[in-house]
Amino acid sequence: MAPSKVHVFKAGYEEVSVLKKCAELVPFKNRKVWVKPNLLGPDPPETATCTHPSLVRATVEVLLDRGCEVWVGDSPATYPTPLKVLLDKSGIGPALKGLDVRWMEVDKLPPVRLPLRGLSGLKEVVVSEGLTRVDALVNLPKFKTHQLTGFTGAVKNFYGLVPRKAKKEYHARLTNPARFSALMVDLASSITERVPSFHLMDAITGMEGDGPKGGTPVEIGFLLCGANPFQVDHSAISIVTPDFKVRTDILAKKLGLMGAYETEGPLKQGWLNLKLPKAYKLVRLAGALPRLPGVTRLIAAPEILDTCTRCGTCVRNCPVDAITIKGHKAHIDRSKCIKCFTCAEVCPVNAVKVQKRLFNR
Ligand code: SF4
Ligand code: SF4
């Protein structure tokens, strides 16, 4: 059997023919397909928060031309922003205007249970029933840094198939970043074993720094695609300088989920000096320091800045209800906070910053 491949294209968003060439590698026709972009929040394309609308459009056009019934959707992190606002602001709605697509609103569909291997300790997760309504999944992740997991790509993008309430619960139960990363690997593995899938990563403009929402756009210039999400992520991570270690990638390799594969195309490895998220660096540093009884611990903790607009988004999305609005801004109860950094991920004005602290409260 020929080894599987990750295809790499040098591309720009205006190069529609290249985007389509990449999308044409998707092996589905005459099927019901869920196209799953990263639709994290109501942020325009220039912020590099969501999958670029041009790639979403090219993919949908190819699938429609092949007789597929196309559904587009995600479970955004920024509840309660309505889907219409997310689609409009991200540019994905206008880009798909006039095309025969249906919307998959993850949080409005019933949940179904999905068995796991138990890599994180969880034996099952709840995912959207939408997964049972389609025959195939086209995963359109965005190359970004991530405060908790270090990197978000094809594997982490599956977390958007989990309804919001369940996502909060898993964050609260898996407070250790290693266990949370193990859940991401387990989830991606379980879904891809059950639903035929293909993965097209938008690494044309990625995000560095405090991703996945408040970071800085970084020009990378590639699209990567393949049938195995672990291979696609591994190829994307290999673009970064060798000191970039990602837990999901290491675990997938250890478990043999990546398998042997070849890359085809102009993949240049080890050149991107990616600025990593502050929280991720601090958590790694703290983990490397010796733990001595009675010695203060170095921790990464979220702080709310005076630019907070009291919108309440972080209050609604904090998994352990550690945030309240008091006076002119939101406040965090440090005795409850589990340092999941969801508040930093969802804040519409980036008013949550991760700071280095020596005490837990
Ligand atoms: S305050 Fe922020 S970091 Fe702490 S638990 Fe809530 S969402 Fe997570
Ligand atoms: S910190 Fe951000 S998300 Fe939370 S209330 Fe303030 S502006 Fe809203």
mmCIF file of C-alpha atoms and ligand atoms in Angstrom:
data_model
loop_
_atom_site.group_PDB
_atom_site.id
_atom_site.type_symbol
_atom_site.label_atom_id
_atom_site.label_comp_id
_atom_site.label_asym_id
_atom_site.label_seq_id
_atom_site.Cartn_x
_atom_site.Cartn_y
_atom_site.Cartn_z
ATOM 1 C CA MET A 1 0.000 0.000 0.000
ATOM 2 C CA ALA A 2 1.332 3.455 -0.913
ATOM 3 C CA PRO A 3 2.129 5.627 2.132
ATOM 4 C CA SER A 4 -0.336 8.413 2.749
ATOM 5 C CA LYS A 5 0.568 11.947 1.794
ATOM 6 C CA VAL A 6 0.398 15.468 3.085
ATOM 7 C CA HIS A 7 0.153 17.820 0.127
ATOM 8 C CA VAL A 8 1.707 21.244 0.517
ATOM 9 C CA PHE A 9 0.883 24.245 -1.667
ATOM 10 C CA LYS A 10 2.539 27.642 -1.706
ATOM 11 C CA ALA A 11 -0.479 29.922 -1.831
ATOM 12 C CA GLY A 12 -2.042 33.327 -1.270
ATOM 13 C CA TYR A 13 -5.717 33.992 -0.552
ATOM 14 C CA GLU A 14 -6.176 35.740 -3.884
ATOM 15 C CA GLU A 15 -4.878 32.687 -5.797
ATOM 16 C CA VAL A 16 -8.249 31.024 -6.240
ATOM 17 C CA SER A 17 -6.905 28.437 -8.691
ATOM 18 C CA VAL A 18 -4.398 27.200 -6.066
ATOM 19 C CA LEU A 19 -7.057 27.128 -3.335
ATOM 20 C CA LYS A 20 -9.272 25.076 -5.632
ATOM 21 C CA LYS A 21 -6.431 22.754 -6.617
ATOM 22 C CA CYS A 22 -5.962 22.009 -2.948
ATOM 23 C CA ALA A 23 -9.724 21.580 -2.372
ATOM 24 C CA GLU A 24 -9.925 19.200 -5.327
ATOM 25 C CA LEU A 25 -7.857 16.711 -3.335
ATOM 26 C CA VAL A 26 -10.856 16.218 -1.035
ATOM 27 C CA PRO A 27 -11.992 12.706 -1.979
ATOM 28 C CA PHE A 28 -15.776 13.127 -1.541
ATOM 29 C CA LYS A 29 -18.562 13.378 -4.089
ATOM 30 C CA ASN A 30 -22.354 12.978 -3.911
ATOM 31 C CA ARG A 31 -22.180 12.948 -0.119
ATOM 32 C CA LYS A 32 -23.526 14.956 2.778
ATOM 33 C CA VAL A 33 -20.458 16.830 3.974
ATOM 34 C CA TRP A 34 -19.860 18.943 7.064
ATOM 35 C CA VAL A 35 -17.330 21.680 6.279
ATOM 36 C CA LYS A 36 -15.838 22.683 9.628
ATOM 37 C CA PRO A 37 -13.837 25.930 9.579
ATOM 38 C CA ASN A 38 -12.275 27.467 12.654
ATOM 39 C CA LEU A 39 -14.999 29.990 13.484
ATOM 40 C CA LEU A 40 -13.725 30.972 16.905
ATOM 41 C CA GLY A 41 -15.172 34.439 17.117
ATOM 42 C CA PRO A 42 -16.572 37.442 15.256
ATOM 43 C CA ASP A 43 -13.162 38.539 13.998
ATOM 44 C CA PRO A 44 -12.354 39.749 10.485
ATOM 45 C CA PRO A 45 -9.965 37.845 8.181
ATOM 46 C CA GLU A 46 -7.052 40.240 8.787
ATOM 47 C CA THR A 47 -6.891 39.153 12.457
ATOM 48 C CA ALA A 48 -6.146 35.536 11.384
ATOM 49 C CA THR A 49 -8.564 34.236 14.029
ATOM 50 C CA CYS A 50 -10.833 32.222 11.736
ATOM 51 C CA THR A 51 -10.219 30.129 8.638
ATOM 52 C CA HIS A 52 -9.959 32.521 5.708
ATOM 53 C CA PRO A 53 -13.243 32.967 3.772
ATOM 54 C CA SER A 54 -11.491 32.389 0.420
ATOM 55 C CA LEU A 55 -10.465 28.864 1.424
ATOM 56 C CA VAL A 56 -13.942 28.095 2.782
ATOM 57 C CA ARG A 57 -15.533 29.302 -0.454
ATOM 58 C CA ALA A 58 -13.123 27.375 -2.704
ATOM 59 C CA THR A 59 -13.779 24.175 -0.743
ATOM 60 C CA VAL A 60 -17.556 24.592 -0.757
ATOM 61 C CA GLU A 61 -17.595 25.335 -4.502
ATOM 62 C CA VAL A 62 -15.611 22.180 -5.278
ATOM 63 C CA LEU A 63 -17.934 20.050 -3.118
ATOM 64 C CA LEU A 64 -21.097 21.541 -4.635
ATOM 65 C CA ASP A 65 -19.731 20.939 -8.143
ATOM 66 C CA ARG A 66 -19.362 17.283 -7.162
ATOM 67 C CA GLY A 67 -22.982 16.955 -6.117
ATOM 68 C CA CYS A 68 -22.386 17.125 -2.370
ATOM 69 C CA GLU A 69 -24.896 18.482 0.133
ATOM 70 C CA VAL A 70 -22.780 20.959 2.074
ATOM 71 C CA TRP A 71 -23.239 21.931 5.715
ATOM 72 C CA VAL A 72 -21.020 24.582 7.322
ATOM 73 C CA GLY A 73 -20.719 25.059 11.064
ATOM 74 C CA ASP A 74 -18.767 25.173 14.303
ATOM 75 C CA SER A 75 -19.342 25.658 18.021
ATOM 76 C CA PRO A 76 -17.764 29.079 18.495
ATOM 77 C CA ALA A 77 -16.031 29.925 21.755
ATOM 78 C CA THR A 78 -17.568 33.370 22.042
ATOM 79 C CA TYR A 79 -21.065 32.484 23.293
ATOM 80 C CA PRO A 80 -23.608 34.144 23.035
ATOM 81 C CA THR A 81 -22.541 35.728 19.724
ATOM 82 C CA PRO A 82 -25.186 34.617 17.171
ATOM 83 C CA LEU A 83 -24.031 32.529 14.199
ATOM 84 C CA LYS A 84 -25.095 35.244 11.764
ATOM 85 C CA VAL A 85 -22.817 37.791 13.453
ATOM 86 C CA LEU A 86 -19.916 35.325 13.450
ATOM 87 C CA LEU A 87 -20.399 34.551 9.780
ATOM 88 C CA ASP A 88 -20.731 38.205 8.791
ATOM 89 C CA LYS A 89 -17.780 39.478 10.822
ATOM 90 C CA SER A 90 -15.456 36.594 9.901
ATOM 91 C CA GLY A 91 -16.229 37.188 6.221
ATOM 92 C CA ILE A 92 -17.311 33.559 5.791
ATOM 93 C CA GLY A 93 -21.013 34.454 5.453
ATOM 94 C CA PRO A 94 -20.482 37.012 2.660
ATOM 95 C CA ALA A 95 -17.993 34.668 0.925
ATOM 96 C CA LEU A 96 -20.602 31.892 0.771
ATOM 97 C CA LYS A 97 -23.430 34.154 -0.358
ATOM 98 C CA GLY A 98 -25.285 32.702 -3.326
ATOM 99 C CA LEU A 99 -24.001 29.149 -2.710
ATOM 100 C CA ASP A 100 -26.368 26.351 -1.702
ATOM 101 C CA VAL A 101 -25.037 25.738 1.825
ATOM 102 C CA ARG A 102 -26.834 24.798 5.039
ATOM 103 C CA TRP A 103 -25.711 25.895 8.487
ATOM 104 C CA MET A 104 -24.780 23.465 11.219
ATOM 105 C CA GLU A 105 -25.450 25.182 14.546
ATOM 106 C CA VAL A 106 -23.638 22.834 16.918
ATOM 107 C CA ASP A 107 -25.147 24.295 20.077
ATOM 108 C CA LYS A 108 -28.722 24.026 18.807
ATOM 109 C CA LEU A 109 -28.480 20.327 17.933
ATOM 110 C CA PRO A 110 -28.876 17.506 20.460
ATOM 111 C CA PRO A 111 -25.672 15.989 21.836
ATOM 112 C CA VAL A 112 -24.593 12.394 21.157
ATOM 113 C CA ARG A 113 -22.020 10.337 23.018
ATOM 114 C CA LEU A 114 -18.757 9.313 21.394
ATOM 115 C CA PRO A 115 -16.578 6.584 22.946
ATOM 116 C CA LEU A 116 -12.903 7.350 23.577
ATOM 117 C CA ARG A 117 -9.819 5.278 24.390
ATOM 118 C CA GLY A 118 -9.525 7.122 27.703
ATOM 119 C CA LEU A 119 -6.190 8.871 27.000
ATOM 120 C CA SER A 120 -7.221 11.807 29.186
ATOM 121 C CA GLY A 121 -9.135 9.715 31.705
ATOM 122 C CA LEU A 122 -12.473 10.379 29.965
ATOM 123 C CA LYS A 123 -14.054 7.281 28.429
ATOM 124 C CA GLU A 124 -16.482 9.232 26.262
ATOM 125 C CA VAL A 125 -17.273 12.754 25.107
ATOM 126 C CA VAL A 126 -20.373 14.512 23.938
ATOM 127 C CA VAL A 127 -20.347 15.764 20.342
ATOM 128 C CA SER A 128 -22.959 17.386 18.156
ATOM 129 C CA GLU A 129 -25.593 15.127 16.649
ATOM 130 C CA GLY A 130 -24.740 16.893 13.383
ATOM 131 C CA LEU A 131 -21.923 14.356 13.003
ATOM 132 C CA THR A 132 -24.484 11.582 12.584
ATOM 133 C CA ARG A 133 -26.342 13.565 9.907
ATOM 134 C CA VAL A 134 -23.417 13.686 7.457
ATOM 135 C CA ASP A 135 -21.366 11.086 5.576
ATOM 136 C CA ALA A 136 -18.089 12.978 5.653
ATOM 137 C CA LEU A 137 -16.216 15.800 7.317
ATOM 138 C CA VAL A 138 -13.970 18.385 5.691
ATOM 139 C CA ASN A 139 -11.894 19.967 8.430
ATOM 140 C CA LEU A 140 -10.596 23.485 7.654
ATOM 141 C CA PRO A 141 -8.311 24.415 10.576
ATOM 142 C CA LYS A 142 -6.269 27.579 10.940
ATOM 143 C CA PHE A 143 -2.561 27.486 11.872
ATOM 144 C CA LYS A 144 -2.408 29.293 15.222
ATOM 145 C CA THR A 145 -0.664 29.308 18.545
ATOM 146 C CA HIS A 146 -2.807 28.426 21.555
ATOM 147 C CA GLN A 147 -2.367 29.547 25.165
ATOM 148 C CA LEU A 148 -3.212 26.137 26.636
ATOM 149 C CA THR A 149 -2.152 23.566 24.025
ATOM 150 C CA GLY A 150 0.634 25.545 22.334
ATOM 151 C CA PHE A 151 -0.748 24.970 18.857
ATOM 152 C CA THR A 152 -4.137 24.643 17.232
ATOM 153 C CA GLY A 153 -4.483 23.002 13.854
ATOM 154 C CA ALA A 154 -6.302 19.990 12.452
ATOM 155 C CA VAL A 155 -6.454 18.019 15.724
ATOM 156 C CA LYS A 156 -7.605 20.834 18.005
ATOM 157 C CA ASN A 157 -10.191 22.015 15.448
ATOM 158 C CA PHE A 158 -12.319 18.957 16.284
ATOM 159 C CA TYR A 159 -13.114 20.522 19.653
ATOM 160 C CA GLY A 160 -15.576 22.741 17.781
ATOM 161 C CA LEU A 161 -17.737 19.642 17.240
ATOM 162 C CA VAL A 162 -18.328 19.529 20.988
ATOM 163 C CA PRO A 163 -21.283 21.617 22.207
ATOM 164 C CA ARG A 164 -20.466 24.614 24.378
ATOM 165 C CA LYS A 165 -21.777 23.238 27.685
ATOM 166 C CA ALA A 166 -19.767 20.044 27.334
ATOM 167 C CA LYS A 167 -16.640 22.005 26.371
ATOM 168 C CA LYS A 168 -16.930 23.961 29.609
ATOM 169 C CA GLU A 169 -17.312 20.737 31.576
ATOM 170 C CA TYR A 170 -14.221 19.120 29.999
ATOM 171 C CA HIS A 171 -12.140 22.228 30.661
ATOM 172 C CA ALA A 172 -13.235 22.107 34.295
ATOM 173 C CA ARG A 173 -12.477 18.382 34.621
ATOM 174 C CA LEU A 174 -9.155 18.392 32.755
ATOM 175 C CA THR A 175 -7.287 21.242 34.395
ATOM 176 C CA ASN A 176 -3.893 19.758 33.559
ATOM 177 C CA PRO A 177 -2.820 20.905 30.041
ATOM 178 C CA ALA A 178 -1.321 17.461 29.329
ATOM 179 C CA ARG A 179 -4.661 15.752 30.030
ATOM 180 C CA PHE A 180 -6.539 18.347 28.006
ATOM 181 C CA SER A 181 -4.164 17.771 25.066
ATOM 182 C CA ALA A 182 -4.708 14.018 25.466
ATOM 183 C CA LEU A 183 -8.446 14.623 25.117
ATOM 184 C CA MET A 184 -7.819 16.486 21.841
ATOM 185 C CA VAL A 185 -5.874 13.506 20.473
ATOM 186 C CA ASP A 186 -8.511 11.036 21.672
ATOM 187 C CA LEU A 187 -11.345 13.082 20.178
ATOM 188 C CA ALA A 188 -9.645 13.481 16.787
ATOM 189 C CA SER A 189 -8.773 9.799 16.714
ATOM 190 C CA SER A 190 -12.279 8.661 17.632
ATOM 191 C CA ILE A 191 -14.003 10.922 15.096
ATOM 192 C CA THR A 192 -11.683 10.041 12.217
ATOM 193 C CA GLU A 193 -12.171 6.324 12.929
ATOM 194 C CA ARG A 194 -15.932 6.754 12.480
ATOM 195 C CA VAL A 195 -16.433 9.528 9.937
ATOM 196 C CA PRO A 196 -14.495 9.761 6.645
ATOM 197 C CA SER A 197 -12.583 13.014 6.841
ATOM 198 C CA PHE A 198 -10.132 15.228 5.008
ATOM 199 C CA HIS A 199 -8.135 18.147 6.374
ATOM 200 C CA LEU A 200 -7.130 21.399 4.655
ATOM 201 C CA MET A 201 -5.103 23.679 6.877
ATOM 202 C CA ASP A 202 -5.058 27.417 6.290
ATOM 203 C CA ALA A 203 -1.411 28.247 7.005
ATOM 204 C CA ILE A 204 -1.258 31.107 4.518
ATOM 205 C CA THR A 205 -1.549 33.682 7.290
ATOM 206 C CA GLY A 206 -1.284 32.045 10.692
ATOM 207 C CA MET A 207 -1.258 33.458 14.202
ATOM 208 C CA GLU A 208 1.641 33.747 16.649
ATOM 209 C CA GLY A 209 1.887 35.134 20.174
ATOM 210 C CA ASP A 210 -1.140 34.905 22.434
ATOM 211 C CA GLY A 211 -3.381 32.839 20.164
ATOM 212 C CA PRO A 212 -5.873 31.505 19.370
ATOM 213 C CA LYS A 213 -7.651 34.884 19.380
ATOM 214 C CA GLY A 214 -5.533 37.744 20.659
ATOM 215 C CA GLY A 215 -2.279 36.915 18.876
ATOM 216 C CA THR A 216 -0.534 38.505 15.915
ATOM 217 C CA PRO A 217 -0.974 37.458 12.278
ATOM 218 C CA VAL A 218 2.135 35.882 10.778
ATOM 219 C CA GLU A 219 2.726 35.271 7.070
ATOM 220 C CA ILE A 220 3.571 31.623 6.381
ATOM 221 C CA GLY A 221 2.294 31.170 2.839
ATOM 222 C CA PHE A 222 1.183 27.518 2.803
ATOM 223 C CA LEU A 223 -1.840 25.292 2.543
ATOM 224 C CA LEU A 224 -1.413 21.761 3.860
ATOM 225 C CA CYS A 225 -3.868 18.967 3.248
ATOM 226 C CA GLY A 226 -4.257 15.268 3.795
ATOM 227 C CA ALA A 227 -6.461 12.479 5.095
ATOM 228 C CA ASN A 228 -4.795 12.166 8.509
ATOM 229 C CA PRO A 229 -5.099 15.154 10.895
ATOM 230 C CA PHE A 230 -2.043 14.101 12.912
ATOM 231 C CA GLN A 231 0.108 14.061 9.774
ATOM 232 C CA VAL A 232 -1.198 17.452 8.641
ATOM 233 C CA ASP A 233 -0.445 18.963 12.065
ATOM 234 C CA HIS A 234 2.985 17.327 12.213
ATOM 235 C CA SER A 235 3.920 18.792 8.830
ATOM 236 C CA ALA A 236 2.679 22.233 9.889
ATOM 237 C CA ILE A 237 4.584 22.077 13.182
ATOM 238 C CA SER A 238 7.740 21.052 11.299
ATOM 239 C CA ILE A 239 7.750 24.481 9.608
ATOM 240 C CA VAL A 240 8.507 26.011 13.015
ATOM 241 C CA THR A 241 11.992 26.010 14.555
ATOM 242 C CA PRO A 242 12.803 22.646 16.217
ATOM 243 C CA ASP A 243 12.309 23.901 19.785
ATOM 244 C CA PHE A 244 8.528 24.025 19.207
ATOM 245 C CA LYS A 245 7.199 20.946 20.990
ATOM 246 C CA VAL A 246 3.460 20.322 20.954
ATOM 247 C CA ARG A 247 1.869 17.791 23.299
ATOM 248 C CA THR A 248 -0.806 16.607 20.854
ATOM 249 C CA ASP A 249 1.861 15.973 18.216
ATOM 250 C CA ILE A 250 4.168 14.100 20.587
ATOM 251 C CA LEU A 251 1.332 11.934 21.916
ATOM 252 C CA ALA A 252 -0.036 11.126 18.440
ATOM 253 C CA LYS A 253 3.410 10.012 17.343
ATOM 254 C CA LYS A 254 3.918 7.905 20.461
ATOM 255 C CA LEU A 255 0.569 6.158 19.940
ATOM 256 C CA GLY A 256 1.280 5.433 16.273
ATOM 257 C CA LEU A 257 -1.632 7.582 15.095
ATOM 258 C CA MET A 258 0.536 9.401 12.591
ATOM 259 C CA GLY A 259 1.911 6.407 10.721
ATOM 260 C CA ALA A 260 4.355 6.641 7.837
ATOM 261 C CA TYR A 261 3.677 9.358 5.320
ATOM 262 C CA GLU A 262 5.295 11.498 2.665
ATOM 263 C CA THR A 263 4.966 15.184 1.998
ATOM 264 C CA GLU A 264 4.466 16.372 -1.530
ATOM 265 C CA GLY A 265 5.137 19.996 -2.369
ATOM 266 C CA PRO A 266 7.459 22.804 -1.313
ATOM 267 C CA LEU A 267 7.503 22.211 2.458
ATOM 268 C CA LYS A 268 10.481 23.991 3.990
ATOM 269 C CA GLN A 269 11.077 22.864 7.552
ATOM 270 C CA GLY A 270 12.428 24.576 10.653
ATOM 271 C CA TRP A 271 12.498 28.195 9.436
ATOM 272 C CA LEU A 272 9.553 29.861 11.183
ATOM 273 C CA ASN A 273 10.635 31.490 14.434
ATOM 274 C CA LEU A 274 7.142 31.506 15.895
ATOM 275 C CA LYS A 275 6.439 33.735 18.877
ATOM 276 C CA LEU A 276 4.837 31.419 21.443
ATOM 277 C CA PRO A 277 1.961 32.311 23.803
ATOM 278 C CA LYS A 278 3.033 33.697 27.151
ATOM 279 C CA ALA A 279 0.835 31.246 29.077
ATOM 280 C CA TYR A 280 2.213 28.254 27.213
ATOM 281 C CA LYS A 281 5.809 29.329 27.855
ATOM 282 C CA LEU A 282 5.140 29.963 31.546
ATOM 283 C CA VAL A 283 3.330 26.672 32.071
ATOM 284 C CA ARG A 284 6.230 24.823 30.429
ATOM 285 C CA LEU A 285 8.764 26.729 32.512
ATOM 286 C CA ALA A 286 6.818 26.095 35.719
ATOM 287 C CA GLY A 287 6.611 22.394 34.843
ATOM 288 C CA ALA A 288 10.384 22.249 34.383
ATOM 289 C CA LEU A 289 11.140 23.815 37.776
ATOM 290 C CA PRO A 290 11.543 21.567 40.831
ATOM 291 C CA ARG A 291 8.523 21.414 43.147
ATOM 292 C CA LEU A 292 9.761 21.825 46.709
ATOM 293 C CA PRO A 293 7.409 21.852 49.693
ATOM 294 C CA GLY A 294 6.884 25.344 51.076
ATOM 295 C CA VAL A 295 8.391 27.054 48.018
ATOM 296 C CA THR A 296 6.225 29.499 46.112
ATOM 297 C CA ARG A 297 5.182 28.324 42.670
ATOM 298 C CA LEU A 298 5.619 30.151 39.393
ATOM 299 C CA ILE A 299 2.283 30.220 37.616
ATOM 300 C CA ALA A 300 0.642 31.794 34.594
ATOM 301 C CA ALA A 301 -2.564 33.549 35.588
ATOM 302 C CA PRO A 302 -5.110 35.614 33.678
ATOM 303 C CA GLU A 303 -5.459 39.295 34.616
ATOM 304 C CA ILE A 304 -8.253 41.576 33.485
ATOM 305 C CA LEU A 305 -7.145 44.949 32.156
ATOM 306 C CA ASP A 306 -8.901 48.277 32.576
ATOM 307 C CA THR A 307 -9.880 48.113 28.893
ATOM 308 C CA CYS A 308 -12.585 45.580 29.903
ATOM 309 C CA THR A 309 -15.958 46.739 28.593
ATOM 310 C CA ARG A 310 -18.008 44.621 31.076
ATOM 311 C CA CYS A 311 -19.561 42.702 28.164
ATOM 312 C CA GLY A 312 -19.849 39.496 30.236
ATOM 313 C CA THR A 313 -18.574 37.090 27.550
ATOM 314 C CA CYS A 314 -15.841 35.738 29.836
ATOM 315 C CA VAL A 315 -18.356 35.404 32.696
ATOM 316 C CA ARG A 316 -20.614 33.187 30.555
ATOM 317 C CA ASN A 317 -17.779 31.044 29.221
ATOM 318 C CA CYS A 318 -15.619 30.502 32.318
ATOM 319 C CA PRO A 319 -15.886 26.755 33.067
ATOM 320 C CA VAL A 320 -15.802 27.204 36.848
ATOM 321 C CA ASP A 321 -17.765 30.460 37.241
ATOM 322 C CA ALA A 322 -14.709 32.256 38.574
ATOM 323 C CA ILE A 323 -15.502 35.620 36.964
ATOM 324 C CA THR A 324 -17.932 38.299 38.076
ATOM 325 C CA ILE A 325 -18.498 41.876 36.961
ATOM 326 C CA LYS A 326 -17.784 44.294 39.785
ATOM 327 C CA GLY A 327 -17.478 48.024 39.370
ATOM 328 C CA HIS A 328 -15.917 49.084 36.091
ATOM 329 C CA LYS A 329 -14.621 45.665 34.989
ATOM 330 C CA ALA A 330 -14.674 41.898 35.373
ATOM 331 C CA HIS A 331 -12.850 40.273 38.303
ATOM 332 C CA ILE A 332 -11.389 36.783 38.687
ATOM 333 C CA ASP A 333 -11.722 34.761 41.876
ATOM 334 C CA ARG A 334 -8.234 33.250 42.006
ATOM 335 C CA SER A 335 -9.278 30.554 44.445
ATOM 336 C CA LYS A 336 -11.569 29.123 41.755
ATOM 337 C CA CYS A 337 -9.565 29.817 38.572
ATOM 338 C CA ILE A 338 -8.171 26.667 36.892
ATOM 339 C CA LYS A 339 -5.991 28.595 34.395
ATOM 340 C CA CYS A 340 -7.680 27.297 31.290
ATOM 341 C CA PHE A 341 -7.318 30.743 29.603
ATOM 342 C CA THR A 342 -10.766 30.491 28.030
ATOM 343 C CA CYS A 343 -11.407 34.067 29.202
ATOM 344 C CA ALA A 344 -8.427 35.287 27.150
ATOM 345 C CA GLU A 345 -9.689 33.263 24.200
ATOM 346 C CA VAL A 346 -13.190 34.727 24.188
ATOM 347 C CA CYS A 347 -12.690 38.369 25.187
ATOM 348 C CA PRO A 348 -13.780 40.501 22.223
ATOM 349 C CA VAL A 349 -11.438 43.371 23.125
ATOM 350 C CA ASN A 350 -8.434 41.300 24.280
ATOM 351 C CA ALA A 351 -8.719 42.702 27.797
ATOM 352 C CA VAL A 352 -7.476 39.474 29.416
ATOM 353 C CA LYS A 353 -3.723 39.109 29.548
ATOM 354 C CA VAL A 354 -1.712 36.289 31.009
ATOM 355 C CA GLN A 355 0.753 37.391 33.679
ATOM 356 C CA LYS A 356 3.541 35.677 35.547
ATOM 357 C CA ARG A 357 2.752 35.282 39.250
ATOM 358 C CA LEU A 358 4.545 33.705 42.155
ATOM 359 C CA PHE A 359 1.487 33.028 44.250
ATOM 360 C CA ASN A 360 -1.715 31.283 43.423
ATOM 361 C CA ARG A 361 -3.905 33.967 44.929
HETATM 362 S S1 SF4 B 1 -10.977 32.854 35.055
HETATM 363 FE FE1 SF4 B 1 -10.303 32.462 32.948
HETATM 364 S S2 SF4 B 1 -8.544 31.098 33.171
HETATM 365 FE FE2 SF4 B 1 -9.634 31.102 35.125
HETATM 366 S S3 SF4 B 1 -11.001 29.332 34.993
HETATM 367 FE FE3 SF4 B 1 -12.169 31.121 34.318
HETATM 368 S S4 SF4 B 1 -11.915 31.167 32.088
HETATM 369 FE FE4 SF4 B 1 -10.352 29.777 32.909
HETATM 370 S S1 SF4 B 2 -12.729 40.839 30.243
HETATM 371 FE FE1 SF4 B 2 -13.360 40.912 28.103
HETATM 372 S S2 SF4 B 2 -14.906 39.312 27.937
HETATM 373 FE FE2 SF4 B 2 -14.679 39.756 30.114
HETATM 374 S S3 SF4 B 2 -16.259 41.273 30.553
HETATM 375 FE FE3 SF4 B 2 -14.354 42.375 30.109
HETATM 376 S S4 SF4 B 2 -14.480 42.852 27.919
HETATM 377 FE FE4 SF4 B 2 -15.991 41.239 28.311
#
